[in-house]
Short mmCIF file of C-alpha atoms in Angstrom, two decimals:
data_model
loop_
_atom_site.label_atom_id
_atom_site.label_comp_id
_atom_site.label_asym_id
_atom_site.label_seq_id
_atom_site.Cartn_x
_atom_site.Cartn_y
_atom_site.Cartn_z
CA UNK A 790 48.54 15.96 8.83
CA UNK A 791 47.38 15.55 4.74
CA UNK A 792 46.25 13.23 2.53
CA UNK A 793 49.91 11.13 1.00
CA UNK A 794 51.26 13.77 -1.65
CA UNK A 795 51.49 10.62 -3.79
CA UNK A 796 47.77 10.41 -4.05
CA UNK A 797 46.27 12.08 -7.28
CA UNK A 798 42.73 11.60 -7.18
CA UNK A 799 41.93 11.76 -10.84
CA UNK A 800 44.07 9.18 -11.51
CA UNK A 801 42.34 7.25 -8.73
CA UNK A 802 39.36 7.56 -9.85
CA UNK A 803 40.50 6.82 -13.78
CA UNK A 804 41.85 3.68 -12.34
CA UNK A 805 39.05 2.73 -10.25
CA UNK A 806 36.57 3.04 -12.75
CA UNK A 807 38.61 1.19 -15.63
CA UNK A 808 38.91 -1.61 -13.44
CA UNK A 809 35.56 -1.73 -11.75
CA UNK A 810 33.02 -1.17 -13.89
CA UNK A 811 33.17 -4.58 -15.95
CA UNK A 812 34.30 -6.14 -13.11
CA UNK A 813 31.44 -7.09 -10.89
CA UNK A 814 27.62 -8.30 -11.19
CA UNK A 815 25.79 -6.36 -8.83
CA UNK A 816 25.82 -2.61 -7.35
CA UNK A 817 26.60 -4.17 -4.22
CA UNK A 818 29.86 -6.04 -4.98
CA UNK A 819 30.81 -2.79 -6.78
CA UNK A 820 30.22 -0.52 -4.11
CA UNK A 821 31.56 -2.52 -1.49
CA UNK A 822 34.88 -2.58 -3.61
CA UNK A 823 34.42 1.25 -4.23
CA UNK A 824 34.70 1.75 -0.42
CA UNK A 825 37.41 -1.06 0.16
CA UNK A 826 39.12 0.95 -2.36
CA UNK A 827 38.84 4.35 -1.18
CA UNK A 828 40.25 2.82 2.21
CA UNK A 829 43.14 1.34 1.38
CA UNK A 830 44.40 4.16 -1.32
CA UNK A 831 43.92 7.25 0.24
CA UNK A 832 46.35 7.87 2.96
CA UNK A 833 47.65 10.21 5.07
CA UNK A 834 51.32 11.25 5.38
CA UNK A 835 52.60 8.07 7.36
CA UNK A 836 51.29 5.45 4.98
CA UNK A 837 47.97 4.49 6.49
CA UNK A 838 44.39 5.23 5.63
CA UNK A 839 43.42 8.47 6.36
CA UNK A 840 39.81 7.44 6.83
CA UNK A 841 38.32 4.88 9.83
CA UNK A 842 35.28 4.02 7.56
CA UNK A 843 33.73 4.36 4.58
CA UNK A 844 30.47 3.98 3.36
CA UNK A 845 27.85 3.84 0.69
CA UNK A 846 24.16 4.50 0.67
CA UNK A 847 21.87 4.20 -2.07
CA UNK A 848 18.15 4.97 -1.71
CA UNK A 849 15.31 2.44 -1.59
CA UNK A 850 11.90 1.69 -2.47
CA UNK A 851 10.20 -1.34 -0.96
CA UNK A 852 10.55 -3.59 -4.16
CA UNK A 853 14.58 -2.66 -3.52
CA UNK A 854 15.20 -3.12 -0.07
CA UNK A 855 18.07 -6.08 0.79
CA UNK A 856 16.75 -9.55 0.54
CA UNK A 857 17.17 -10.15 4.26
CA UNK A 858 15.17 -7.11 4.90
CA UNK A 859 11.64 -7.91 6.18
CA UNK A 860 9.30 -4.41 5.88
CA UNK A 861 5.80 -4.54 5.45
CA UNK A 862 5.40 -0.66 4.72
CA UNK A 863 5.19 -0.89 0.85
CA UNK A 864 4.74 2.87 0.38
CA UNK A 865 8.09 4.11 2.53
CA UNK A 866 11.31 5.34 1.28
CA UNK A 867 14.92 3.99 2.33
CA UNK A 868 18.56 4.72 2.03
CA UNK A 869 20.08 0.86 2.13
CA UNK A 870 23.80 -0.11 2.94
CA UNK A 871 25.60 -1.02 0.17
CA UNK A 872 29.26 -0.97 0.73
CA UNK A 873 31.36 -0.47 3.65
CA UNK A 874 34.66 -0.79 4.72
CA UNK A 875 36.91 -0.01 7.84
CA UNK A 876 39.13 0.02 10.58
CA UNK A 877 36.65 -2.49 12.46
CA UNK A 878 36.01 -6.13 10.70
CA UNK A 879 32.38 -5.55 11.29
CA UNK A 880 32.93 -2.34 9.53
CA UNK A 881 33.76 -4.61 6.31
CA UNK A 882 30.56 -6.49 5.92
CA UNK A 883 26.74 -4.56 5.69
CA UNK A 884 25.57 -8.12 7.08
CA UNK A 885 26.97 -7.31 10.23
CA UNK A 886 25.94 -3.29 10.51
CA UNK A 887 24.53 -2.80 13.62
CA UNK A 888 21.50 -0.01 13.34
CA UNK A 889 22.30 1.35 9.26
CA UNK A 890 21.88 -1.39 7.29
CA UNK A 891 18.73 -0.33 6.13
CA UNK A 892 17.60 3.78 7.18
CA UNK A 893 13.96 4.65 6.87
CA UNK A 894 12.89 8.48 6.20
CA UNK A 895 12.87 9.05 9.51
CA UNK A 896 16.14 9.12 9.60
CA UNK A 897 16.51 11.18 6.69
CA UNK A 898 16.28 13.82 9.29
CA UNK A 899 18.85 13.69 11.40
CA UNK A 900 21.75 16.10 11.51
CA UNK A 901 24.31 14.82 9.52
CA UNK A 902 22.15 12.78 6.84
CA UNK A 903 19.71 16.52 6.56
CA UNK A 904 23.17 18.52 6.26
CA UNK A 905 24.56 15.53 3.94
CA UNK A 906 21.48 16.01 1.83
CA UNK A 907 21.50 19.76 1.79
CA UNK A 908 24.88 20.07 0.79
CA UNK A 909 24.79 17.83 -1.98
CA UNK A 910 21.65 19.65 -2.97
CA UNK A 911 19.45 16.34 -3.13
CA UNK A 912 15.98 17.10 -2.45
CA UNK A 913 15.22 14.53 0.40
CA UNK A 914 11.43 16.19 0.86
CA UNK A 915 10.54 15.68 -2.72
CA UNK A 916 12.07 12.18 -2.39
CA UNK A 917 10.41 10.88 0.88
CA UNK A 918 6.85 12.39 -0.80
CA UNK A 919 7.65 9.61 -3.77
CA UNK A 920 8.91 11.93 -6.21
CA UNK A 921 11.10 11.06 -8.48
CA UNK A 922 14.50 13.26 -8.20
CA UNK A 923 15.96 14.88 -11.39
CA UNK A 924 19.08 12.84 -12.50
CA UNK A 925 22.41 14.63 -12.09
CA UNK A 926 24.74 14.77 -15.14
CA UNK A 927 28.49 13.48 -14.55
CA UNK A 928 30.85 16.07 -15.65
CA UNK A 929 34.83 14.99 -15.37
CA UNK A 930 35.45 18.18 -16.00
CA UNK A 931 33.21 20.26 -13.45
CA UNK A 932 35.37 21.91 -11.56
CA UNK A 933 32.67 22.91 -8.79
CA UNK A 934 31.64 19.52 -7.37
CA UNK A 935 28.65 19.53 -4.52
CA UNK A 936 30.06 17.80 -1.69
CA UNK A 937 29.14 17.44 2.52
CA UNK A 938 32.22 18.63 4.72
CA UNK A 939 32.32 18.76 8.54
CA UNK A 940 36.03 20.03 9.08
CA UNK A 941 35.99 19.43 13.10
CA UNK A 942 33.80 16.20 14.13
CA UNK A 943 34.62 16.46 17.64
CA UNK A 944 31.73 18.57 18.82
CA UNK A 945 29.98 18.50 16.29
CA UNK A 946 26.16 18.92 15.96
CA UNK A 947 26.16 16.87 12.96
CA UNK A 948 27.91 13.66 14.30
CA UNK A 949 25.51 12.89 16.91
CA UNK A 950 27.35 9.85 18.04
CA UNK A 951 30.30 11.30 19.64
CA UNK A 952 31.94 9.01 22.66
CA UNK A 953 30.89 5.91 20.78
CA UNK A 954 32.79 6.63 17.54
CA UNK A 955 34.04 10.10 16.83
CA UNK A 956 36.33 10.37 20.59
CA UNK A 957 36.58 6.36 20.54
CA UNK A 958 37.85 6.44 16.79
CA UNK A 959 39.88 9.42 16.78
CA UNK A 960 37.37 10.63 13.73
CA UNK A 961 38.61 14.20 13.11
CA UNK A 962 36.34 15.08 9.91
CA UNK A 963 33.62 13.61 7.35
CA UNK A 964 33.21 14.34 3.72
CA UNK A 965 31.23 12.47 1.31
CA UNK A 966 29.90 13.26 -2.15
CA UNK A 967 26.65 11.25 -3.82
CA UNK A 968 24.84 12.14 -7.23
CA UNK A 969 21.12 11.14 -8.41
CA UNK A 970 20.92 8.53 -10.82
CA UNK A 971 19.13 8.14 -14.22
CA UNK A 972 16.64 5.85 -12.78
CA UNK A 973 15.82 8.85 -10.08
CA UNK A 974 17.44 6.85 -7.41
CA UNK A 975 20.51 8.70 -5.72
CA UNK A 976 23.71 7.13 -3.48
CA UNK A 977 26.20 8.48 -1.09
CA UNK A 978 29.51 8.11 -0.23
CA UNK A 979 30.70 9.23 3.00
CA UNK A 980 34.05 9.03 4.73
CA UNK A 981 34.63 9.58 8.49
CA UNK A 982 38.87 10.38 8.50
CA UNK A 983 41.16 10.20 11.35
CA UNK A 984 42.72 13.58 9.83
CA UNK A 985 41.66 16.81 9.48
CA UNK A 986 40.29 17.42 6.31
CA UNK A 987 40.72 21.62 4.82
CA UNK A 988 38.27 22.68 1.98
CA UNK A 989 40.84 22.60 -0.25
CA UNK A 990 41.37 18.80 0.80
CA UNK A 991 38.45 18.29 0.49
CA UNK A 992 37.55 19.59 -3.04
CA UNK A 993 41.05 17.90 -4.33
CA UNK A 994 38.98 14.39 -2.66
CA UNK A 995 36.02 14.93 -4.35
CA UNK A 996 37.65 15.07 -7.52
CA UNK A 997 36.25 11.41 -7.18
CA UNK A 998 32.75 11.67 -7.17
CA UNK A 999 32.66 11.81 -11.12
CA UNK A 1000 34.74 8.03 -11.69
CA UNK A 1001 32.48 6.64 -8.36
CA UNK A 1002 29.29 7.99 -10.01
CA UNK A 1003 30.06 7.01 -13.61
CA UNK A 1004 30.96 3.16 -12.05
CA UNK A 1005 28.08 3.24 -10.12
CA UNK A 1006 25.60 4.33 -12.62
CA UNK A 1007 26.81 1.54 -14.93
CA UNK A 1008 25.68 -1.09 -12.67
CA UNK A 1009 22.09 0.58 -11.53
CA UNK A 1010 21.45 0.22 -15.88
CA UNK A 1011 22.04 -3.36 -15.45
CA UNK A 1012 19.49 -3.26 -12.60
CA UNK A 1013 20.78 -5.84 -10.40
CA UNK A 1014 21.39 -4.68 -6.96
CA UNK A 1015 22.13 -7.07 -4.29
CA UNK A 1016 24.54 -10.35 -4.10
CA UNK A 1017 22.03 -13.21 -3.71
#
């Protein structure tokens, strides 16, 4: 099974970012649309989503963390939940994340987020040492996009979780793009689907990551992050 014919993602993108990026106050409501979105456009050949869930990350200092968030570690480094949207309700609202809400560096080691990070080429040890990354420039017309694939997630070494969501879910692959921002913070957006995803569906998919990051980036200028 394959991504809808019908979906172009250039024009998806065009449209999501001439729609979203005057349309919201915060980086949160934005990328909580962004993944709503993604979601409910991008579907496989019968007319439903292609992905379970999909998600966006943007990294944290202390001074950035969610208001709910109570961490008394002032020098660490996070990776907060700021959208997400799925096949489970919960799945719809970061309030109700159980365990990624808010991911310290620790985590930043882990299989898929270490892969994730390599193959977007963000350099997570500079980062978790407080140094600032080098901000990515947004090309539309970059044909060679950096992007994190895992074609079979059944077995996988890099979805660690694998009764609890990848069998229970029917997640077949994960692919997610992110870019580093002019303020040196950087997000992610990964997608767990429920179809195989090729390379070559996979590069036609990240033909998003230039509208998402060009949205996104208008918001973190405005420098308001979360909903109060």
């Amino acid at each position: 099974m394959h991504f809808n014919q019908s979906v172009n993602f250039q024009q998806f993108g065009h449209s999501l970012f001439s729609v979203e990026r005057d349309n919201h106050l915060t980086f949160e409501a934005c990328a909580q649309t962004v993944c709503k979105r993604i979601y409910n456009s991008v579907k496989d050949e019968n007319g439903e989503s292609a992905f379970a869930l999909v998600r966006i990350f943007r990294s944290s200092t202390h001074q950035e963390l969610p208001p709910e968030q109570n961490e008394t570690n002032t020098n660490g480094r996070w990776l907060s939940l700021m959208g997400t949207y799925g096949d489970e309700p919960a799945w719809c609202d970061r309030l109700q994340s159980q365990g990624h809400r808010v991911l310290p560096a620790g985590a930043f080691e882990t299989p898929m987020l270490s892969a994730a990070f390599r193959q977007i080429d963000l350099d997570i040890d500079a980062y978790v040492k407080g140094i600032d990354l080098k901000p990515d420039f947004i090309k539309e017309t970059d044909e060679h996009y950096k992007y994190f694939h895992v074609i079979d997630a059944v077995g996988s070494p890099y979805i660690v979780v694998q009764d609890e969501f990848v069998r229970r879910y029917g997640i077949r692959s994960a692919v997610g793009f992110g870019l580093v921002l002019m303020s040196g913070a950087f997000y992610m957006c990964l997608a767990f689907s429920k179809i195989t995803i090729t390379k070559e569906m996979a590069e036609a998919y990240v033909r998003l990551s230039p509208y998402v990051s060009t949205v996104l980036a208008s918001y973190e200028k405005r420098g308001v992050l979360w909903e109060k």
